[in-house]
Short mmCIF file of C-alpha atoms in Angstrom, two decimals:
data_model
loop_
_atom_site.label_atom_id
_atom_site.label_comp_id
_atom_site.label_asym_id
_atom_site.label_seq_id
_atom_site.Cartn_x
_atom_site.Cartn_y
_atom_site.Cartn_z
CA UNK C 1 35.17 60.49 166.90
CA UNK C 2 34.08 61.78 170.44
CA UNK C 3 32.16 61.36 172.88
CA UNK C 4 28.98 63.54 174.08
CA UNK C 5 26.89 63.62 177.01
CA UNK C 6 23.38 63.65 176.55
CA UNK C 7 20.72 64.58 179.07
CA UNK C 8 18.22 62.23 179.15
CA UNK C 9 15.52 64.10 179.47
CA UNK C 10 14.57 65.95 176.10
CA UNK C 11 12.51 62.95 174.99
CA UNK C 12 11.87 61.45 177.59
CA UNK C 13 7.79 62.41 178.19
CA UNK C 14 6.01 64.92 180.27
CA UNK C 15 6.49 65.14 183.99
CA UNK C 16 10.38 63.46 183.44
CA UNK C 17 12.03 66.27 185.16
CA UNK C 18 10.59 65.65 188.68
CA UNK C 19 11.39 62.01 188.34
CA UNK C 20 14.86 60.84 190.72
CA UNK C 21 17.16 58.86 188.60
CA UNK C 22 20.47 59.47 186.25
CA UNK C 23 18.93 60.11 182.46
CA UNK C 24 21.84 60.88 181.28
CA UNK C 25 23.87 58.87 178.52
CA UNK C 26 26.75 58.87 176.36
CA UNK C 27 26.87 58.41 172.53
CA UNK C 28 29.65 59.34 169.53
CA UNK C 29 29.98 61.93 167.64
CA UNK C 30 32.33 62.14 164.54
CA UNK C 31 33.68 65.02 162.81
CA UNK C 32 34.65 64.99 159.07
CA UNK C 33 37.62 67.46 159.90
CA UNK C 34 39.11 66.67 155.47
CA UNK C 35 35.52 66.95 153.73
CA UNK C 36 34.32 69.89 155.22
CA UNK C 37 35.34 73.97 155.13
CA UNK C 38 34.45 76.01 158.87
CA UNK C 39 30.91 76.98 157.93
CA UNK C 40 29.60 73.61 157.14
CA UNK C 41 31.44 71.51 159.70
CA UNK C 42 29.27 74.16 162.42
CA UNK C 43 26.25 73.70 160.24
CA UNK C 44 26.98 69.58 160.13
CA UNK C 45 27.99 69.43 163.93
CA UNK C 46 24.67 70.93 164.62
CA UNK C 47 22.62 68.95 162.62
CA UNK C 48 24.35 66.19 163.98
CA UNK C 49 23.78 66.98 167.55
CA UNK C 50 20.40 67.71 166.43
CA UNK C 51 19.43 64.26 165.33
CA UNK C 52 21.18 62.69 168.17
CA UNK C 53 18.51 63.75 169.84
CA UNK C 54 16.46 60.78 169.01
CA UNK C 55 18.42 58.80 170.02
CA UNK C 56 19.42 59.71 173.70
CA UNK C 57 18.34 56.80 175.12
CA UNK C 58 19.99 54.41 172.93
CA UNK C 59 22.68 52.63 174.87
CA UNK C 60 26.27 52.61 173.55
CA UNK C 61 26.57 49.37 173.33
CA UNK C 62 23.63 49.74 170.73
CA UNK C 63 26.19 52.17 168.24
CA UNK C 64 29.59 49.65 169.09
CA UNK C 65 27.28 46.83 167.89
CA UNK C 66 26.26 49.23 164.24
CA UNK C 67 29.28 50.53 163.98
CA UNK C 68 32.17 49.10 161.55
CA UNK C 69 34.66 49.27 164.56
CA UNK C 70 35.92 45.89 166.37
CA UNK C 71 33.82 44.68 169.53
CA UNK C 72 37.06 44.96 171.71
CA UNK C 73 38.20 48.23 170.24
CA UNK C 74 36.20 51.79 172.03
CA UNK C 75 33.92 54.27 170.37
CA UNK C 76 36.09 56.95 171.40
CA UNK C 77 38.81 57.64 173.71
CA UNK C 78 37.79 61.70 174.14
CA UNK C 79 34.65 63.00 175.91
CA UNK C 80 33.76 66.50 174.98
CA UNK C 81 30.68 67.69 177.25
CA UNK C 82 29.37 71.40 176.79
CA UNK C 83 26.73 71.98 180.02
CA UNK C 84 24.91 74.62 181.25
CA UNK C 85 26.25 74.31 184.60
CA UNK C 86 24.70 76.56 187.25
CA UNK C 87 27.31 76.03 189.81
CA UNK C 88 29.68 77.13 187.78
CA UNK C 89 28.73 80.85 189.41
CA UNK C 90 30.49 82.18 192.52
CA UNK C 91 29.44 80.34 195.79
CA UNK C 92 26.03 81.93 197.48
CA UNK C 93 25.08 83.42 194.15
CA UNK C 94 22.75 80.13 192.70
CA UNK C 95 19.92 78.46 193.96
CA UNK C 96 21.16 75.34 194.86
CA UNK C 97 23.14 77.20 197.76
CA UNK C 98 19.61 77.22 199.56
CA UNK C 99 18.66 75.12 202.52
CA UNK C 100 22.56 74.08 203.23
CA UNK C 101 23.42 77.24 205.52
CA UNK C 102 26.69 76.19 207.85
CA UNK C 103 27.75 73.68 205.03
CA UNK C 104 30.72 74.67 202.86
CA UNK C 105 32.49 72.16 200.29
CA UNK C 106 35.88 71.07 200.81
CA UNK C 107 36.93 69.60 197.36
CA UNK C 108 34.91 67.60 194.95
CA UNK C 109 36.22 66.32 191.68
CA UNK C 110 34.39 64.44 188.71
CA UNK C 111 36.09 61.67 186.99
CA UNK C 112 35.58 59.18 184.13
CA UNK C 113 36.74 56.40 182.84
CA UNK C 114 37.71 57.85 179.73
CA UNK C 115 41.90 59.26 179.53
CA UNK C 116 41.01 62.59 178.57
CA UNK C 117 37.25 63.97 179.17
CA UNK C 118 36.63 68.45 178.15
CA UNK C 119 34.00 69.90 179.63
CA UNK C 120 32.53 73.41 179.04
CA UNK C 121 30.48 74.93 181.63
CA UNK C 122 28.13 77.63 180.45
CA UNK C 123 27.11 79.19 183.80
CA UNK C 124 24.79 81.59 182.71
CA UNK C 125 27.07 84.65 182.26
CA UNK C 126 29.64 86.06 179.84
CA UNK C 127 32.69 83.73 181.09
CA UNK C 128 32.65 79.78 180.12
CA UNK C 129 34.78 77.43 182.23
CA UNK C 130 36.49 74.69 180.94
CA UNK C 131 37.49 71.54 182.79
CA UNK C 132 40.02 69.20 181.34
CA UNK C 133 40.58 65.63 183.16
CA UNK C 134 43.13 63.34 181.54
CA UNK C 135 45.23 60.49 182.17
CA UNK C 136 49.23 60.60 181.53
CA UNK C 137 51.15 61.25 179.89
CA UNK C 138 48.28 63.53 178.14
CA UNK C 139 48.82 67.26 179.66
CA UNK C 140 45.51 68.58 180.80
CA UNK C 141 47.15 72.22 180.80
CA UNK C 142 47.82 71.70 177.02
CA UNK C 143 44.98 70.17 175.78
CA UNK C 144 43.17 73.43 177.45
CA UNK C 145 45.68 75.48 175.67
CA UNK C 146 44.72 73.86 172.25
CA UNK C 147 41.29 74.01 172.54
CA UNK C 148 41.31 78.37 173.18
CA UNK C 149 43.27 78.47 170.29
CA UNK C 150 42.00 76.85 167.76
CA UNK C 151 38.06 78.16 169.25
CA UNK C 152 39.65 81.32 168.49
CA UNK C 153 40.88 80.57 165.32
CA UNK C 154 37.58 78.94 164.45
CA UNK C 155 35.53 82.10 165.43
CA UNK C 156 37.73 84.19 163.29
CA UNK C 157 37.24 81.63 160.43
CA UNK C 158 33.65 81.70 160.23
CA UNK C 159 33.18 85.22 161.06
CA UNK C 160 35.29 85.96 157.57
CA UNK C 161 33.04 83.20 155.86
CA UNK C 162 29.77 84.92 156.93
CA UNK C 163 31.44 88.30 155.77
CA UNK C 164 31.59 86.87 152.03
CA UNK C 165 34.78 85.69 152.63
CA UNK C 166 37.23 82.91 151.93
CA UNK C 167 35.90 79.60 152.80
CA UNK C 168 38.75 77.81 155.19
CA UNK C 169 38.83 73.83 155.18
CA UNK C 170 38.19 72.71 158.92
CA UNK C 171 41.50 70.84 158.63
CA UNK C 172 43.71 74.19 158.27
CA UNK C 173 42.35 75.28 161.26
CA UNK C 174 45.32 76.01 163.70
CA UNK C 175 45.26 73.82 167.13
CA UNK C 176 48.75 75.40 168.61
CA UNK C 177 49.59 78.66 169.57
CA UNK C 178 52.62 80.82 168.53
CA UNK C 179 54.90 79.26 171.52
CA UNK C 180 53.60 75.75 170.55
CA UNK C 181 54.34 76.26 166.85
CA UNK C 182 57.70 77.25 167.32
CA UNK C 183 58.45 74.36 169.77
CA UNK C 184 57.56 71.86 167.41
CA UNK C 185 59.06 73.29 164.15
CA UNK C 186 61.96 74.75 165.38
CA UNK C 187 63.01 73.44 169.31
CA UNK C 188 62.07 70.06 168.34
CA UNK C 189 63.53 69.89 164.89
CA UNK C 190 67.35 71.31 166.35
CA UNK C 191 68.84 68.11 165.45
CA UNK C 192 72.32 70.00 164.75
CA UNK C 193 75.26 67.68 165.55
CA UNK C 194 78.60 68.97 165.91
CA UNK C 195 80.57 65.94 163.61
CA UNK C 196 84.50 65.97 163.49
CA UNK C 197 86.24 66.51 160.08
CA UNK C 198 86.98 63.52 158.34
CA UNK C 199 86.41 60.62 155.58
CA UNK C 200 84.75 57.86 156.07
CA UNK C 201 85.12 54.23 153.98
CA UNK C 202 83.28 53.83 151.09
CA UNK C 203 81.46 50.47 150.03
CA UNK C 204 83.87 49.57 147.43
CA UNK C 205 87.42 49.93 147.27
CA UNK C 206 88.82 53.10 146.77
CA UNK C 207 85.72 55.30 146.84
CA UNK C 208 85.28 57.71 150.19
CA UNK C 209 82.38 59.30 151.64
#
């Protein structure tokens, strides 16, 4: 269960997008990532976004209050956002740059108050950035790292399904990379210990180990 960011806006009556305000709002997602093969976890993830729809401007206090989880336990600890975001393109190149000649920004940074928060920004061109914002000890540089590989994996997945081919479970999708792999079934798992020759007492008399 995630997180998404809704806009606000889709339902929310003619003339909404000249009206000042934040519309935007924040509702859970869940992925059934052991019921479900590549093709119809897409197809399911879409429908689900879909329907969500409706429902932009419920608050989330609205879906802790339905949902089976405990009043002071989260929704979700992980907020996945994918945005068009138009300044995402190189600086002077979008329209917002208009009408701000001689100002130039220093640093800016968005934050939450959720530990780790992914967000994909679709600026209009061939490139997509992706922003990852986390609390320790999560590592921001990893989390990125997981999330190209196992897109890539998943592309590769459900181009082979839409070629006729075998249907993968959305669970034996791979999240680490080659370098990741090896870390945690080989580095991690070099428990050899050098131990000096010897016996050592039994439980019972006369019996050795």
């Amino acid at each position: 269960v995630f997180g998404t960011v809704l806009f606000g806006r889709m339902n929310a009556g003619a003339g909404s997008d000249r009206m000042p305000g934040l519309f935007m709002n924040t509702l859970p997602v869940r992925v059934r990532t052991g019921e479900l093969d590549v093709l119809g976890a897409v197809t399911a993830m879409r429908g689900q976004l879909a329907g969500l729809l409706e429902h932009e401007h419920a608050p989330l206090a609205l879906a802790q209050r339905v949902s089976a989880v405990p009043a002071d336990e989260p929704l979700f600890a992980t907020l996945f956002n994918y945005r068009h975001n138009a300044s995402a393109a190189p600086h002077g190149s979008n329209e917002h740059d208009a009408g701000f000649e001689g100002v130039r920004p220093v640093f800016s940074r968005e934050s939450t108050n959720y530990p780790l928060t992914v967000s994909v920004d679709d600026g209009g061109g061939e490139l997509l950035g992706v922003t990852v914002d986390a609390v320790g000890p999560i590592d921001p540089q990893a989390v990125a790292g997981m999330l190209l590989t196992v897109v890539g994996h998943l592309v590769s997945a459900l181009e082979d399904a839409l070629d006729g081919g075998a249907q993968v479970p959305l669970s034996a999708v791979g999240v680490l990379d080659a370098v990741e792999l090896d870390r945690v079934l080989v580095e991690w798992n070099d428990t050899d210990a050098v131990v000096p020759a010897g016996t050592l007492p039994g439980l019972f008399a006369g019996q050795v180990a």
